[in-house]
Every structure is written in C-alpha cells, then in structure tokens.
XYZ file of C-alpha atoms in Angstrom:
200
model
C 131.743 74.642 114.918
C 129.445 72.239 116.751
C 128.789 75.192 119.444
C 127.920 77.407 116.468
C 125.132 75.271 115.139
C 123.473 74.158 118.060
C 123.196 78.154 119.238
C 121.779 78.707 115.951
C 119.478 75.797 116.451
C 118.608 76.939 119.750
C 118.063 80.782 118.120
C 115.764 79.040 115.710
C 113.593 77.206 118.135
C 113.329 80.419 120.653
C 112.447 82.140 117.442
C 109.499 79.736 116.212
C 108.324 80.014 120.099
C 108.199 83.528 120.367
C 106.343 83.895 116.908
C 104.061 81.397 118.343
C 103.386 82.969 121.124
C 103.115 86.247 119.447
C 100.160 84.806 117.126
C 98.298 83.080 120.942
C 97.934 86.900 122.480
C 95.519 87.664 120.043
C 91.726 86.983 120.323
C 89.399 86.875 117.196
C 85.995 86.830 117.165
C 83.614 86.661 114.125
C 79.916 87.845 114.506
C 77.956 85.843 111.781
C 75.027 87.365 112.660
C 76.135 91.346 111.827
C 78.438 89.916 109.327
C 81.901 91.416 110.874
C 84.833 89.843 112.873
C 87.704 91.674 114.718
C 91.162 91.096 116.493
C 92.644 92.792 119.879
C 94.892 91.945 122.154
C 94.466 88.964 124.881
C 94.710 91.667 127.537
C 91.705 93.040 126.873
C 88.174 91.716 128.160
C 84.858 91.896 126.546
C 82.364 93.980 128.553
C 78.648 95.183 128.838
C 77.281 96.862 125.841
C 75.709 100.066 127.095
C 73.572 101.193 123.575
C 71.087 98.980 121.979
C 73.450 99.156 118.238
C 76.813 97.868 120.547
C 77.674 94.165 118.977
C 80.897 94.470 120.827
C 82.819 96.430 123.652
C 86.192 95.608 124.546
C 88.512 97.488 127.451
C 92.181 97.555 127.816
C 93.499 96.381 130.950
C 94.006 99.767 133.385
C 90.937 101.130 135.095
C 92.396 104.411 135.318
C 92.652 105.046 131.371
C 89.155 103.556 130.616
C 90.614 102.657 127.114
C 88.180 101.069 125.695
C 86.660 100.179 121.611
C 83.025 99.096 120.607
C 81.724 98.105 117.396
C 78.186 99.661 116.352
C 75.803 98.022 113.744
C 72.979 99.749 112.140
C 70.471 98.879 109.837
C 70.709 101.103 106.550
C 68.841 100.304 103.907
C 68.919 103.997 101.543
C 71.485 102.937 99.445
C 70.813 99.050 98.083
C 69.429 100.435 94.771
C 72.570 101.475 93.610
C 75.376 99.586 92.263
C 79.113 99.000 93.983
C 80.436 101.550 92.088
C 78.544 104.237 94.049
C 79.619 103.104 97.039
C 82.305 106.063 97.487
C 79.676 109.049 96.817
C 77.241 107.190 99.138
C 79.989 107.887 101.955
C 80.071 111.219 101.018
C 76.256 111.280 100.959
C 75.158 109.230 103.714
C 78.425 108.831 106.354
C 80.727 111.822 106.355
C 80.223 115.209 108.557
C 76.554 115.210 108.762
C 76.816 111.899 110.070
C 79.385 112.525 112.843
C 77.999 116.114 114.383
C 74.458 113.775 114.550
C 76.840 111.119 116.730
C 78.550 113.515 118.828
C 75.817 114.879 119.888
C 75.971 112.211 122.521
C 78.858 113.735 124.405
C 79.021 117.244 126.093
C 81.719 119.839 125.326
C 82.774 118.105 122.050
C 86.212 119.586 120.017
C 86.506 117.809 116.383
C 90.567 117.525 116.387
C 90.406 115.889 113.100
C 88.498 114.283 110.280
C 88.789 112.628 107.036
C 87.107 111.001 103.910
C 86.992 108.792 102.195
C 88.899 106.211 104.912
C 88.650 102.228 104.610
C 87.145 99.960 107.117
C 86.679 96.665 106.002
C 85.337 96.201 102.952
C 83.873 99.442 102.773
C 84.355 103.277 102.136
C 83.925 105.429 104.964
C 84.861 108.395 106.843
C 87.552 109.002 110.591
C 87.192 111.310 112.821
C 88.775 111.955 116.295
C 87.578 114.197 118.897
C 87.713 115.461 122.507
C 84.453 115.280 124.518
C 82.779 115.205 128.064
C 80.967 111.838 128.702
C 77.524 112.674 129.248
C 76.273 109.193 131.231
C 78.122 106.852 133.598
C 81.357 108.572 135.501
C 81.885 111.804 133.274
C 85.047 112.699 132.744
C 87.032 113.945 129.386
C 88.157 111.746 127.131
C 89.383 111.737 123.615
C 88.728 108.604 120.506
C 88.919 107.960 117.443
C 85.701 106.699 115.371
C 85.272 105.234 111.612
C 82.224 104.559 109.980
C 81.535 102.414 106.905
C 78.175 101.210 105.017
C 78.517 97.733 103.213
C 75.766 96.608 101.682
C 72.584 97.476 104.135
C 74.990 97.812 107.678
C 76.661 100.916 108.585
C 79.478 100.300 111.161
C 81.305 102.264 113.180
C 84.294 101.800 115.293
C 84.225 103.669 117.931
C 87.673 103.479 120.594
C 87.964 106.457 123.193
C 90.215 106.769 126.846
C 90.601 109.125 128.936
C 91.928 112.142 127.582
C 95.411 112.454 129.694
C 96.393 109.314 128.107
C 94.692 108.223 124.687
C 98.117 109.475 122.749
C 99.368 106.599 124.758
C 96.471 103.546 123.392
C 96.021 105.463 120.109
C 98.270 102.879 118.381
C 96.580 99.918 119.728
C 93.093 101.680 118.660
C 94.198 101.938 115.419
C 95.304 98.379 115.719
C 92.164 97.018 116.594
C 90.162 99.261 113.989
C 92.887 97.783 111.260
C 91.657 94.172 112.197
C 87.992 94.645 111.500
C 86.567 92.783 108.164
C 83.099 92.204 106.982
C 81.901 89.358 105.104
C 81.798 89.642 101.858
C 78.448 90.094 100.172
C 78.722 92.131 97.124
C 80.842 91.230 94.363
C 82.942 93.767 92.538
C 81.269 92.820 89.212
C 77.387 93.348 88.502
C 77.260 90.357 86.598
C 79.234 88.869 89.402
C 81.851 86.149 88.047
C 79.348 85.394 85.125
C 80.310 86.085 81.684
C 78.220 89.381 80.185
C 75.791 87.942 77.770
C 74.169 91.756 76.908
C-alpha cells in the first residue's frame, strides 16, 4: 500500500513537471504598439521582416521546409464611421476576395485551393484563404500557406504562414496553431453606449 502511494505521488509530481514544461516551450510576445500579441512554439526564431507592413516573422526550425508565419499591419481607416455591428458586412466589403486576388498578386503561378468568410481572428471578422504559389523574390521555389485577414477598429491584419509546398500538409497544424493564438487589444466595446446606462 505504501508502494502504491508513493508511485502515485511520484505520477503526480512527473505530471505537474511535464505540464510545466509544456506551458515554458511557448513564447508570447505582445506588440503594444500595433495593438496584437501572439504565441508559437520555442523552436521557432524571430527573423528579418522583408515588407515594410511585417510587425513579425517567425520560422520553424528546418531550412529545407522554409515554414515560416508573419503578421502584417495596415492602416485602414474606411470603416470607423460605422458602428460594431457592421463589422461583419465590412469584411465582406472591405477584406474578402477582392482583397486576396490584390495580395496574391505578389506571387507568380498562384492556385486558390480554398477560401472562406466570414472566419475569426482575434477580435475581429475576417476572411481564410490558402493557396499554392511561386515566390516571386528571394530563392523561388513553390510553396503553399494559409492567410487570414481581419479589420478591428482602424488595423487590418493578416496572418500570413506558408512552406514549401512538398511539406506544408506536414506544419499546417502548427500554422493554424499559431494563427489560433493571435489577439488584439481590445478597443471597441460591444455596446455603443459602452457599459453606460442608455439615458435616450
């Protein structure tokens, strides 16, 4: 009976560790300025932004693959006249297939395997897509990604996680993981009259 508790005890403690240890291989990073944070794995490094809207690029550890994810921040100020409860026909107005053919048009040789609307990221509605394209700068090669782009308040931001195409079914789930973790602050309440009582 003795030998039965103190396994379970030592269970317990190898238990606590590995949840412990589960919770260190994360890193988080909040951007006040741009108003967003994110989560990935401790693998993964922080690298060189290569646009002038890149707030953050992050690449999975592997060379070969080239897995990486970068955040995008833009300035879009259209929409601030109209209330919260817009927001999900603004997606459809200002962020949906218009929006991505104008962003592919980076790439070379670009296939649309997928999109959707309306999507979440963060606190915002917005649109997915995934697609196979050619890289057009740097080493070209083909690669296929995922991409999700939201507009809170007066930022649009996109999520943007590609690898080379041989192996992206491979990161896909991490992607996804990564694109899960994203937030913005909060800076519109759900209420016009915020938490005030309506006096009209």
């Amino acid at each position: 009976m003795h030998f039965v508790k103190r396994s379970f005890f030592l269970a317990a403690v190898f238990c606590f560790i590995g949840i412990n240890s589960a919770k260190a291989e994360v890193f988080f990073i909040e951007d006040q300025v741009n108003r967003f944070s994110i989560s990935f794995p401790d693998l993964w490094i922080r690298i060189n932004n290569q646009k002038p809207d890149d707030e953050l690029t992050i690449a999975g550890p592997g060379e070969p693959d080239f897995a990486m994810c970068r955040v995008r921040v833009r300035e879009d100020r259209r929409f601030l006249i109209y209330p919260r409860k817009f927001a999900d026909s603004i997606q459809k107005v200002g962020y949906s297939r218009d929006f991505w053919n104008k962003y592919l048009g980076e790439y070379d040789d670009v296939y649309v395997d997928d999109f959707r609307e309306p999507t979440g990221l963060g606190k915002g509605f917005g649109s997915f897509t995934e697609a196979t394209y050619t890289t057009a700068e740097g080493t070209i090669m083909r690669k296929r990604g995922l991409m999700f782009a939201s507009l809170y308040h007066d930022k649009a931001y996109i999520v943007d996680c590609s690898a080379e195409e041989s192996v992206y079914e491979k990161w896909r789930p991490a992607f996804m993981g990564v694109v899960k973790s994203v937030d913005f602050e909060k800076v519109v309440h759900e209420l016009p009259s915020g938490n005030y009582r309506n006096f009209m």
